[in-house]
C-alpha angles and dihedrals in degrees: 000000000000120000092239102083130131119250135172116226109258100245090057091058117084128228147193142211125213124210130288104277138181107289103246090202107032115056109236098009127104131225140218127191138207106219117178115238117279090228085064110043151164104322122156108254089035089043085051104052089044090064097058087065096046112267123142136196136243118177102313105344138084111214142156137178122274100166107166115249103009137066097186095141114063127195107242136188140184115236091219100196088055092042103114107185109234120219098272086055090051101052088049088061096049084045092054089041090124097042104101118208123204123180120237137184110264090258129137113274116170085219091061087044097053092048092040084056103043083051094054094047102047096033102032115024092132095050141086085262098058114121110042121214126176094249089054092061090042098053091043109037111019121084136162102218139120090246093045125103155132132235110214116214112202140170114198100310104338130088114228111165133003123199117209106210130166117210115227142187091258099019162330120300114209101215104179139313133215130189146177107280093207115134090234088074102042091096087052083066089206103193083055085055100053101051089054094049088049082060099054088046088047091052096047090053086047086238105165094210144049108199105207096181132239120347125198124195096209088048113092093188082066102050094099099060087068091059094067094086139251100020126192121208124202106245108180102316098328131093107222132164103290101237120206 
């Protein structure tokens, strides 16, 4: 994404909150949540600037959390050049040595779909996301924009994870990956996978940042993400070492 390009200062941008909603990470809290406008988004400088606040994006919209009276969940990154994999990384790359990976643009592929629902039913039935539906894909992972993308997983013929990622000015996004919930993968530890294949891409591209999203310390499904060190958290408006 050049640097070039054209942004709009922040205060000049307009915003929304939705109602309060059912928490989907903390038991018995509710939720709201600062979306920018449709009309505005998600274009690349304003998408950019946004990040660095901690917004994220699903489908078409830029979002964060702004839940009155808790901040629980805190934007993180991963400062690429500084990662250093520890042992247990390590061992998961030699593991996948056979898995290639290949980079597409974010379109609709009935491969990526089939994969993406039996995900969602094996891993999240009990989740906002339960059932799939091909709208539903289409709306949150698909995008036809010059950042978006998708990182297929593959060993020999079959598919077996994909990685959405937005490429950004300072950075790669990790949107949202999904893999094959077989047994017989279990041991390749493929989310583990992704994010460190995110940081090879990020590093290629000499992005100095790899945006993992929202981490919250009560919520077991987010421990891994602080054991990709070091890890920087989003406090105001400042990145600073995530401390646990």
């Amino acid at each position: 994404m050049s640097s070039n390009t054209p942004r709009r200062p922040v205060r000049d941008l307009r915003f929304f909150l939705t109602v309060p909603h059912d928490c989907s990470y903390l038991p018995d809290r509710e939720a709201t949540t600062l979306f920018l406008d449709p009309q505005e988004a998600p274009l690349p400088g304003v998408y950019d600037s946004l990040s660095l606040l901690g917004f994220r994006r699903s489908g078409r919209h830029l979002y964060r959390p702004h839940c009155e009276g808790c901040n629980a969940c805190r934007s993180v990154r991963i400062p690429v050049e500084r990662f250093e994999p520890n042992r247990t990384q390590r061992r998961v790359l030699r593991r996948n040595s056979d898995i290639q990976t290949r980079v597409v643009n974010a379109s609709f592929n009935s491969r990526h779909y089939a994969l993406y629902a039996n995900y969602i039913c094996h891993r999240h039935a009990d989740g906002d996301m339960y059932p799939p539906s091909h709208e539903q894909y289409r709306t949150f992972l698909t995008l036809n924009e010059p950042y978006a993308f998708l990182l297929e997983f593959t060993l020999g013929d079959e598919l077996v994870a994909v990685a959405a990622f937005d490429q950004l000015e300072h950075g790669i996004s990790a949107i949202y990956t999904f893999f094959a919930t077989d047994p017989a993968f279990e041991k390749r530890s493929l989310g583990t996978l992704a994010i460190l294949k995110l940081i090879e891409i990020a590093r290629t591209q000499a992005l100095p940042h790899l945006y993992l999203g929202y981490w919250i310390e009560e919520c077991r499904k987010m421990n891994y993400k602080k054991h990709f060190s070091p890890v920087e958290v989003l406090s105001g408006r400042h990145w600073q070492p995530l401390i646990t």
